[in-house]
């Protein structure tokens, strides 16, 4: 009999713990983590000229990686170099026609993807986003929040 009560007591504690994890608000209502709205904090974009970014990567990719990776930037003076056929990314270039490195910009949402579809090669753009990778061969990868 004592063993049965022990298991019932443990079961009640486990169920109570599960209930508290599921989101009891203490006022009789509950919420699940999927119903909570996530508020995105405003991003502070540092302005960066594309020629400076590309020169930094050409001259010392390791330093450029340390300086820029994970940073939110507003890249100015870039020209559309390539628009991928499925709108998965665009590449933007600087003023040096002989460089092989670019900034590959990947849209973060459908609104940005729709804006990409209306671009033309050679068009001057300003892009906003987070630099996710820096390399001496491919240049920069950017998760693009907005394009103008």
CSV table of N, CA and C in Angstrom, one decimal:
chain,number,residue,atom,x,y,z
A,1,UNK,N,0.8,-1.2,0.0
A,1,UNK,CA,0.0,0.0,0.0
A,1,UNK,C,0.9,1.3,0.0
A,2,UNK,N,1.9,1.2,0.8
A,2,UNK,CA,2.8,2.4,0.9
A,2,UNK,C,3.5,2.6,-0.4
A,3,UNK,N,3.9,1.6,-1.2
A,3,UNK,CA,4.5,1.7,-2.5
A,3,UNK,C,3.6,2.3,-3.5
A,4,UNK,N,2.3,2.0,-3.4
A,4,UNK,CA,1.3,2.6,-4.4
A,4,UNK,C,1.2,4.1,-4.1
A,5,UNK,N,1.1,4.4,-2.9
A,5,UNK,CA,1.0,5.9,-2.5
A,5,UNK,C,2.2,6.6,-2.9
A,6,UNK,N,3.4,6.0,-2.8
A,6,UNK,CA,4.6,6.6,-3.2
A,6,UNK,C,4.6,6.9,-4.7
A,7,UNK,N,4.1,6.0,-5.5
A,7,UNK,CA,4.1,6.2,-7.0
A,7,UNK,C,3.0,7.2,-7.3
A,8,UNK,N,1.9,7.3,-6.6
A,8,UNK,CA,0.9,8.3,-6.9
A,8,UNK,C,1.5,9.7,-6.6
A,9,UNK,N,2.2,9.8,-5.5
A,9,UNK,CA,2.8,11.0,-5.1
A,9,UNK,C,3.8,11.5,-6.1
A,10,UNK,N,4.6,10.6,-6.6
A,10,UNK,CA,5.6,10.9,-7.6
A,10,UNK,C,4.9,11.3,-8.9
A,11,UNK,N,3.8,10.7,-9.2
A,11,UNK,CA,3.1,11.0,-10.4
A,11,UNK,C,2.5,12.4,-10.3
A,12,UNK,N,2.0,12.8,-9.2
A,12,UNK,CA,1.4,14.1,-9.0
A,12,UNK,C,2.5,15.2,-9.1
A,13,UNK,N,3.7,14.9,-8.6
A,13,UNK,CA,4.8,15.9,-8.7
A,13,UNK,C,5.2,16.0,-10.2
A,14,UNK,N,5.3,14.9,-10.9
A,14,UNK,CA,5.7,15.0,-12.3
A,14,UNK,C,4.6,15.7,-13.1
A,15,UNK,N,3.4,15.5,-12.9
A,15,UNK,CA,2.3,16.2,-13.6
A,15,UNK,C,2.3,17.6,-13.3
A,16,UNK,N,2.6,18.0,-12.0
A,16,UNK,CA,2.7,19.4,-11.6
A,16,UNK,C,3.8,20.1,-12.3
A,17,UNK,N,4.9,19.4,-12.4
A,17,UNK,CA,6.1,20.0,-13.1
A,17,UNK,C,5.8,20.2,-14.6
A,18,UNK,N,5.2,19.2,-15.2
A,18,UNK,CA,4.8,19.3,-16.6
A,18,UNK,C,3.8,20.5,-16.8
A,19,UNK,N,2.9,20.6,-15.9
A,19,UNK,CA,1.9,21.7,-16.0
A,19,UNK,C,2.6,23.1,-15.9
A,20,UNK,N,3.6,23.2,-15.0
A,20,UNK,CA,4.2,24.5,-14.9
A,20,UNK,C,5.1,24.8,-16.1
A,21,UNK,N,5.7,23.8,-16.7
A,21,UNK,CA,6.5,24.0,-17.9
A,21,UNK,C,5.6,24.4,-19.1
A,22,UNK,N,4.3,23.9,-19.1
A,22,UNK,CA,3.4,24.2,-20.2
A,22,UNK,C,2.9,25.6,-20.2
A,23,UNK,N,3.1,26.4,-19.1
A,23,UNK,CA,2.8,27.8,-19.1
A,23,UNK,C,1.6,28.2,-18.2
A,24,UNK,N,1.5,27.7,-17.1
A,24,UNK,CA,0.5,28.2,-16.1
A,24,UNK,C,0.9,29.6,-15.7
A,25,UNK,N,0.0,30.6,-16.0
A,25,UNK,CA,0.2,32.0,-15.7
A,25,UNK,C,-0.1,32.3,-14.2
A,26,UNK,N,-0.7,31.4,-13.5
A,26,UNK,CA,-1.0,31.7,-12.1
A,26,UNK,C,-2.4,32.3,-12.0
A,27,UNK,N,-3.0,32.7,-13.1
A,27,UNK,CA,-4.4,33.3,-13.0
A,27,UNK,C,-5.4,32.4,-13.6
A,28,UNK,N,-5.1,31.1,-13.7
A,28,UNK,CA,-6.1,30.2,-14.2
A,28,UNK,C,-6.0,30.0,-15.7
A,29,UNK,N,-5.3,30.9,-16.4
A,29,UNK,CA,-5.1,30.7,-17.9
A,29,UNK,C,-3.7,30.2,-18.1
A,30,UNK,N,-3.6,29.6,-19.3
A,30,UNK,CA,-2.3,29.1,-19.6
A,30,UNK,C,-2.0,29.5,-21.1
A,31,UNK,N,-0.7,29.5,-21.3
A,31,UNK,CA,-0.2,29.8,-22.7
A,31,UNK,C,0.8,28.8,-23.1
A,32,UNK,N,0.9,28.5,-24.3
A,32,UNK,CA,2.0,27.6,-24.8
A,32,UNK,C,3.0,28.5,-25.4
A,33,UNK,N,4.2,28.0,-25.6
A,33,UNK,CA,5.3,28.8,-26.1
A,33,UNK,C,5.0,29.2,-27.6
A,34,UNK,N,4.2,28.4,-28.3
A,34,UNK,CA,4.0,28.7,-29.7
A,34,UNK,C,3.0,29.9,-29.8
A,35,UNK,N,2.2,30.2,-28.8
A,35,UNK,CA,1.3,31.3,-28.9
A,35,UNK,C,1.8,32.6,-28.5
A,36,UNK,N,3.0,32.6,-27.9
A,36,UNK,CA,3.6,33.8,-27.4
A,36,UNK,C,4.2,34.6,-28.6
A,37,UNK,N,4.0,35.9,-28.7
A,37,UNK,CA,4.6,36.7,-29.8
A,37,UNK,C,6.0,37.1,-29.4
A,38,UNK,N,6.9,36.9,-30.4
A,38,UNK,CA,8.3,37.3,-30.2
A,38,UNK,C,8.4,38.7,-30.8
A,39,UNK,N,8.9,39.6,-29.9
A,39,UNK,CA,9.1,40.9,-30.4
A,39,UNK,C,10.5,41.1,-30.8
A,40,UNK,N,10.8,41.5,-32.0
A,40,UNK,CA,12.1,41.7,-32.5
A,40,UNK,C,12.6,43.0,-32.0
A,41,UNK,N,13.8,43.0,-31.5
A,41,UNK,CA,14.4,44.3,-31.1
A,41,UNK,C,14.8,45.1,-32.3
A,42,UNK,N,14.7,46.4,-32.2
A,42,UNK,CA,15.2,47.2,-33.4
A,42,UNK,C,16.7,47.0,-33.6
A,43,UNK,N,17.1,46.9,-34.9
A,43,UNK,CA,18.4,46.7,-35.2
A,43,UNK,C,19.1,48.0,-35.5
A,44,UNK,N,20.3,48.1,-35.1
A,44,UNK,CA,21.1,49.3,-35.3
A,44,UNK,C,22.1,48.9,-36.4
A,45,UNK,N,21.9,49.4,-37.6
A,45,UNK,CA,22.7,49.1,-38.8
A,45,UNK,C,23.8,50.1,-38.9
A,46,UNK,N,25.1,49.6,-38.9
A,46,UNK,CA,26.2,50.5,-39.1
A,46,UNK,C,26.4,50.7,-40.6
A,47,UNK,N,26.6,51.9,-41.1
A,47,UNK,CA,26.7,52.2,-42.5
A,47,UNK,C,28.1,51.7,-43.0
A,48,UNK,N,28.1,51.0,-44.1
A,48,UNK,CA,29.4,50.5,-44.6
A,48,UNK,C,29.4,50.6,-46.1
A,49,UNK,N,30.4,51.3,-46.7
A,49,UNK,CA,30.6,51.4,-48.1
A,49,UNK,C,31.0,50.1,-48.7
A,50,UNK,N,30.4,49.6,-49.7
A,50,UNK,CA,30.8,48.3,-50.3
A,50,UNK,C,32.3,48.2,-50.7
A,51,UNK,N,32.8,49.3,-51.2
A,51,UNK,CA,34.2,49.2,-51.6
A,51,UNK,C,35.2,49.0,-50.4
A,52,UNK,N,34.8,49.6,-49.3
A,52,UNK,CA,35.6,49.4,-48.1
A,52,UNK,C,35.5,48.0,-47.6
A,53,UNK,N,34.3,47.4,-47.6
A,53,UNK,CA,34.1,46.0,-47.2
A,53,UNK,C,34.9,45.1,-48.1
A,54,UNK,N,34.8,45.3,-49.4
A,54,UNK,CA,35.5,44.4,-50.3
A,54,UNK,C,37.0,44.5,-50.2
A,55,UNK,N,37.5,45.7,-50.1
A,55,UNK,CA,38.9,45.9,-49.9
A,55,UNK,C,39.4,45.3,-48.6
A,56,UNK,N,38.7,45.4,-47.6
A,56,UNK,CA,39.1,44.8,-46.3
A,56,UNK,C,39.2,43.3,-46.4
A,57,UNK,N,38.2,42.7,-47.1
A,57,UNK,CA,38.3,41.2,-47.3
A,57,UNK,C,39.4,40.8,-48.2
A,58,UNK,N,39.7,41.6,-49.3
A,58,UNK,CA,40.9,41.3,-50.1
A,58,UNK,C,42.2,41.4,-49.4
A,59,UNK,N,42.3,42.5,-48.6
A,59,UNK,CA,43.6,42.7,-47.9
A,59,UNK,C,43.9,41.8,-46.7
A,60,UNK,N,42.8,41.5,-46.0
A,60,UNK,CA,43.0,40.6,-44.8
A,60,UNK,C,41.7,40.0,-44.4
A,61,UNK,N,41.3,38.9,-45.0
A,61,UNK,CA,40.0,38.2,-44.8
A,61,UNK,C,39.8,37.9,-43.3
A,62,UNK,N,40.9,37.5,-42.6
A,62,UNK,CA,40.8,37.1,-41.2
A,62,UNK,C,40.4,38.3,-40.4
A,63,UNK,N,41.0,39.5,-40.7
A,63,UNK,CA,40.6,40.7,-39.9
A,63,UNK,C,39.2,41.1,-40.3
A,64,UNK,N,38.8,41.1,-41.6
A,64,UNK,CA,37.5,41.4,-42.0
A,64,UNK,C,36.5,40.5,-41.3
A,65,UNK,N,36.8,39.2,-41.2
A,65,UNK,CA,35.9,38.3,-40.6
A,65,UNK,C,35.7,38.7,-39.1
A,66,UNK,N,36.7,39.0,-38.4
A,66,UNK,CA,36.7,39.5,-37.0
A,66,UNK,C,35.9,40.8,-36.9
A,67,UNK,N,36.1,41.7,-37.8
A,67,UNK,CA,35.5,43.0,-37.7
A,67,UNK,C,34.0,43.0,-38.1
A,68,UNK,N,33.6,42.2,-39.1
A,68,UNK,CA,32.3,42.3,-39.6
A,68,UNK,C,31.3,41.2,-39.4
A,69,UNK,N,31.8,40.0,-39.2
A,69,UNK,CA,30.9,38.8,-39.1
A,69,UNK,C,30.0,39.0,-37.8
A,70,UNK,N,28.7,38.8,-38.1
A,70,UNK,CA,27.7,38.9,-37.0
A,70,UNK,C,27.2,40.3,-36.8
A,71,UNK,N,27.7,41.3,-37.6
A,71,UNK,CA,27.3,42.7,-37.4
A,71,UNK,C,26.2,43.0,-38.4
A,72,UNK,N,25.3,43.9,-37.9
A,72,UNK,CA,24.2,44.4,-38.8
A,72,UNK,C,24.8,45.7,-39.5
A,73,UNK,N,24.6,45.6,-40.8
A,73,UNK,CA,25.2,46.7,-41.6
A,73,UNK,C,24.1,47.2,-42.7
A,74,UNK,N,24.4,48.5,-43.0
A,74,UNK,CA,23.6,49.1,-44.2
A,74,UNK,C,24.7,49.3,-45.2
A,75,UNK,N,24.7,48.5,-46.3
A,75,UNK,CA,25.7,48.5,-47.3
A,75,UNK,C,25.3,49.5,-48.4
A,76,UNK,N,26.1,50.5,-48.6
A,76,UNK,CA,25.7,51.6,-49.6
A,76,UNK,C,26.7,51.5,-50.8
A,77,UNK,N,26.2,52.1,-51.9
A,77,UNK,CA,27.0,52.2,-53.1
A,77,UNK,C,27.2,50.8,-53.8
A,78,UNK,N,26.4,49.9,-53.6
A,78,UNK,CA,26.5,48.6,-54.3
A,78,UNK,C,25.7,48.5,-55.5
A,79,UNK,N,26.2,47.8,-56.5
A,79,UNK,CA,25.4,47.6,-57.7
A,79,UNK,C,25.1,46.1,-57.9
A,80,UNK,N,23.9,45.9,-58.4
A,80,UNK,CA,23.5,44.5,-58.6
A,80,UNK,C,24.4,43.8,-59.6
A,81,UNK,N,25.0,42.7,-59.2
A,81,UNK,CA,25.9,42.0,-60.1
A,81,UNK,C,25.1,40.8,-60.7
A,82,UNK,N,24.4,40.1,-59.9
A,82,UNK,CA,23.7,38.9,-60.3
A,82,UNK,C,22.4,38.7,-59.5
A,83,UNK,N,21.4,38.2,-60.2
A,83,UNK,CA,20.1,37.9,-59.5
A,83,UNK,C,19.8,36.4,-59.8
A,84,UNK,N,19.9,35.6,-58.8
A,84,UNK,CA,19.7,34.2,-58.9
A,84,UNK,C,18.3,33.9,-59.4
A,85,UNK,N,18.2,32.9,-60.4
A,85,UNK,CA,17.0,32.7,-61.1
A,85,UNK,C,15.8,32.3,-60.2
A,86,UNK,N,16.0,31.7,-59.0
A,86,UNK,CA,14.9,31.4,-58.1
A,86,UNK,C,14.8,32.4,-57.0
A,87,UNK,N,15.5,33.5,-57.1
A,87,UNK,CA,15.4,34.6,-56.1
A,87,UNK,C,15.9,34.1,-54.8
A,88,UNK,N,16.9,33.2,-54.7
A,88,UNK,CA,17.4,32.7,-53.5
A,88,UNK,C,18.5,33.7,-52.9
A,89,UNK,N,19.1,34.5,-53.9
A,89,UNK,CA,20.0,35.5,-53.5
A,89,UNK,C,20.3,36.5,-54.6
A,90,UNK,N,20.9,37.6,-54.3
A,90,UNK,CA,21.5,38.5,-55.3
A,90,UNK,C,22.9,38.7,-54.8
A,91,UNK,N,23.7,39.1,-55.8
A,91,UNK,CA,25.1,39.5,-55.5
A,91,UNK,C,25.2,41.0,-55.8
A,92,UNK,N,25.9,41.7,-55.0
A,92,UNK,CA,26.2,43.1,-55.3
A,92,UNK,C,27.7,43.3,-55.3
A,93,UNK,N,28.1,44.2,-56.1
A,93,UNK,CA,29.5,44.5,-56.3
A,93,UNK,C,29.8,46.0,-56.1
A,94,UNK,N,31.1,46.2,-55.9
A,94,UNK,CA,31.6,47.6,-55.8
A,94,UNK,C,32.0,48.2,-57.1
A,95,UNK,N,32.9,49.2,-57.0
A,95,UNK,CA,33.3,49.9,-58.2
A,95,UNK,C,34.4,49.3,-59.0
A,96,UNK,N,35.1,48.4,-58.3
A,96,UNK,CA,36.3,47.7,-59.0
A,96,UNK,C,35.8,46.6,-59.9
A,97,UNK,N,35.9,46.8,-61.2
A,97,UNK,CA,35.4,45.8,-62.2
A,97,UNK,C,36.2,44.5,-62.2
A,98,UNK,N,37.4,44.5,-61.6
A,98,UNK,CA,38.4,43.4,-61.8
A,98,UNK,C,38.4,42.5,-60.5
A,99,UNK,N,37.5,42.8,-59.6
A,99,UNK,CA,37.5,42.0,-58.4
A,99,UNK,C,36.6,40.8,-58.6
A,100,UNK,N,36.9,39.7,-57.9
A,100,UNK,CA,36.1,38.5,-58.0
A,100,UNK,C,35.2,38.3,-56.8
A,101,UNK,N,35.4,39.1,-55.8
A,101,UNK,CA,34.5,39.0,-54.6
A,101,UNK,C,33.4,40.0,-54.6
A,102,UNK,N,32.3,39.5,-54.0
A,102,UNK,CA,31.0,40.3,-54.0
A,102,UNK,C,30.4,40.1,-52.6
A,103,UNK,N,29.2,40.7,-52.5
A,103,UNK,CA,28.4,40.4,-51.3
A,103,UNK,C,27.2,39.7,-51.8
A,104,UNK,N,27.0,38.4,-51.3
A,104,UNK,CA,25.9,37.6,-51.6
A,104,UNK,C,24.8,37.9,-50.5
A,105,UNK,N,23.6,38.3,-51.0
A,105,UNK,CA,22.6,38.8,-50.1
A,105,UNK,C,21.4,37.8,-50.2
A,106,UNK,N,21.1,37.2,-49.1
A,106,UNK,CA,20.0,36.2,-49.0
A,106,UNK,C,18.8,36.8,-48.3
A,107,UNK,N,17.6,36.8,-49.0
A,107,UNK,CA,16.4,37.4,-48.4
A,107,UNK,C,15.9,36.7,-47.2
A,108,UNK,N,15.5,37.4,-46.1
A,108,UNK,CA,15.0,36.8,-44.9
A,108,UNK,C,13.5,36.6,-44.9
A,109,UNK,N,12.8,37.2,-45.9
A,109,UNK,CA,11.4,37.0,-45.9
A,109,UNK,C,10.9,37.2,-47.4
A,110,UNK,N,9.6,36.9,-47.6
A,110,UNK,CA,9.0,37.0,-48.9
A,110,UNK,C,8.9,38.5,-49.4
A,111,UNK,N,8.8,39.4,-48.5
A,111,UNK,CA,8.7,40.8,-48.9
A,111,UNK,C,10.1,41.3,-49.5
A,112,UNK,N,11.2,40.8,-49.0
A,112,UNK,CA,12.5,41.2,-49.5
A,112,UNK,C,12.7,40.4,-50.8
A,113,UNK,N,12.2,39.2,-50.9
A,113,UNK,CA,12.3,38.4,-52.1
A,113,UNK,C,11.5,39.0,-53.2
A,114,UNK,N,10.4,39.5,-52.9
A,114,UNK,CA,9.6,40.2,-53.9
A,114,UNK,C,10.3,41.5,-54.5
A,115,UNK,N,10.9,42.2,-53.5
A,115,UNK,CA,11.7,43.4,-53.9
A,115,UNK,C,12.9,43.0,-54.9
A,116,UNK,N,13.5,41.9,-54.6
A,116,UNK,CA,14.6,41.4,-55.4
A,116,UNK,C,14.2,41.2,-56.9
A,117,UNK,N,13.0,40.6,-57.0
A,117,UNK,CA,12.5,40.3,-58.4
A,117,UNK,C,12.3,41.5,-59.3
A,118,UNK,N,12.2,42.7,-58.7
A,118,UNK,CA,12.0,43.9,-59.4
A,118,UNK,C,13.3,44.6,-59.7
A,119,UNK,N,14.4,44.0,-59.4
A,119,UNK,CA,15.7,44.7,-59.6
A,119,UNK,C,16.3,44.4,-61.0
A,120,UNK,N,17.3,45.1,-61.4
A,120,UNK,CA,17.9,44.9,-62.7
A,120,UNK,C,19.4,44.9,-62.5
A,121,UNK,N,20.1,44.1,-63.3
A,121,UNK,CA,21.6,44.0,-63.2
A,121,UNK,C,22.2,45.4,-63.4
A,122,UNK,N,23.1,45.8,-62.6
A,122,UNK,CA,23.7,47.2,-62.7
A,122,UNK,C,23.0,48.2,-61.8
A,123,UNK,N,21.9,47.9,-61.3
A,123,UNK,CA,21.1,48.9,-60.5
A,123,UNK,C,21.8,49.2,-59.2
A,124,UNK,N,21.9,50.4,-58.8
A,124,UNK,CA,22.5,50.8,-57.5
A,124,UNK,C,21.5,50.5,-56.4
A,125,UNK,N,21.9,49.8,-55.3
A,125,UNK,CA,21.1,49.5,-54.2
A,125,UNK,C,21.8,49.7,-52.9
A,126,UNK,N,20.9,49.8,-51.9
A,126,UNK,CA,21.4,49.8,-50.5
A,126,UNK,C,20.7,48.6,-49.8
A,127,UNK,N,21.5,47.8,-49.2
A,127,UNK,CA,21.0,46.6,-48.5
A,127,UNK,C,21.2,46.7,-47.0
A,128,UNK,N,20.3,46.2,-46.3
A,128,UNK,CA,20.4,46.1,-44.8
A,128,UNK,C,20.3,44.7,-44.4
A,129,UNK,N,21.2,44.3,-43.4
A,129,UNK,CA,21.2,42.9,-43.0
A,129,UNK,C,22.4,42.6,-42.1
A,130,UNK,N,22.5,41.3,-41.8
A,130,UNK,CA,23.5,40.8,-40.9
A,130,UNK,C,24.5,40.0,-41.7
A,131,UNK,N,25.8,40.3,-41.5
A,131,UNK,CA,26.9,39.6,-42.2
A,131,UNK,C,27.1,38.3,-41.5
A,132,UNK,N,26.9,37.2,-42.3
A,132,UNK,CA,27.0,35.9,-41.7
A,132,UNK,C,28.3,35.1,-42.0
A,133,UNK,N,29.0,35.6,-43.0
A,133,UNK,CA,30.3,34.9,-43.4
A,133,UNK,C,31.1,35.9,-44.2
A,134,UNK,N,32.5,35.7,-44.0
A,134,UNK,CA,33.4,36.5,-44.7
A,134,UNK,C,34.5,35.6,-45.3
A,135,UNK,N,34.8,35.7,-46.5
A,135,UNK,CA,35.9,34.9,-47.1
A,135,UNK,C,36.7,35.7,-48.1
A,136,UNK,N,37.9,35.2,-48.3
A,136,UNK,CA,38.8,35.9,-49.3
A,136,UNK,C,38.5,35.6,-50.7
A,137,UNK,N,37.7,34.5,-51.0
A,137,UNK,CA,37.4,34.1,-52.4
A,137,UNK,C,36.0,34.6,-52.7
A,138,UNK,N,35.0,34.2,-51.9
A,138,UNK,CA,33.6,34.5,-52.2
A,138,UNK,C,33.2,35.9,-51.7
A,139,UNK,N,33.9,36.5,-50.8
A,139,UNK,CA,33.5,37.8,-50.2
A,139,UNK,C,32.6,37.6,-49.0
A,140,UNK,N,31.5,38.3,-49.0
A,140,UNK,CA,30.6,38.3,-47.8
A,140,UNK,C,29.3,37.6,-48.1
A,141,UNK,N,28.7,37.0,-47.1
A,141,UNK,CA,27.3,36.5,-47.1
A,141,UNK,C,26.5,37.4,-46.2
A,142,UNK,N,25.3,37.8,-46.6
A,142,UNK,CA,24.5,38.7,-45.8
A,142,UNK,C,23.1,38.2,-45.7
A,143,UNK,N,22.5,38.1,-44.5
A,143,UNK,CA,21.1,37.8,-44.4
A,143,UNK,C,20.4,39.1,-44.5
A,144,UNK,N,19.7,39.3,-45.6
A,144,UNK,CA,19.1,40.6,-46.0
A,144,UNK,C,17.7,40.9,-45.4
A,145,UNK,N,17.7,42.0,-44.6
A,145,UNK,CA,16.4,42.4,-44.0
A,145,UNK,C,15.6,43.3,-44.9
A,146,UNK,N,16.3,44.1,-45.7
A,146,UNK,CA,15.6,45.1,-46.5
A,146,UNK,C,16.6,45.5,-47.6
A,147,UNK,N,15.9,45.9,-48.7
A,147,UNK,CA,16.7,46.4,-49.9
A,147,UNK,C,16.0,47.7,-50.4
A,148,UNK,N,16.8,48.7,-50.8
A,148,UNK,CA,16.3,49.9,-51.4
A,148,UNK,C,17.0,50.2,-52.7
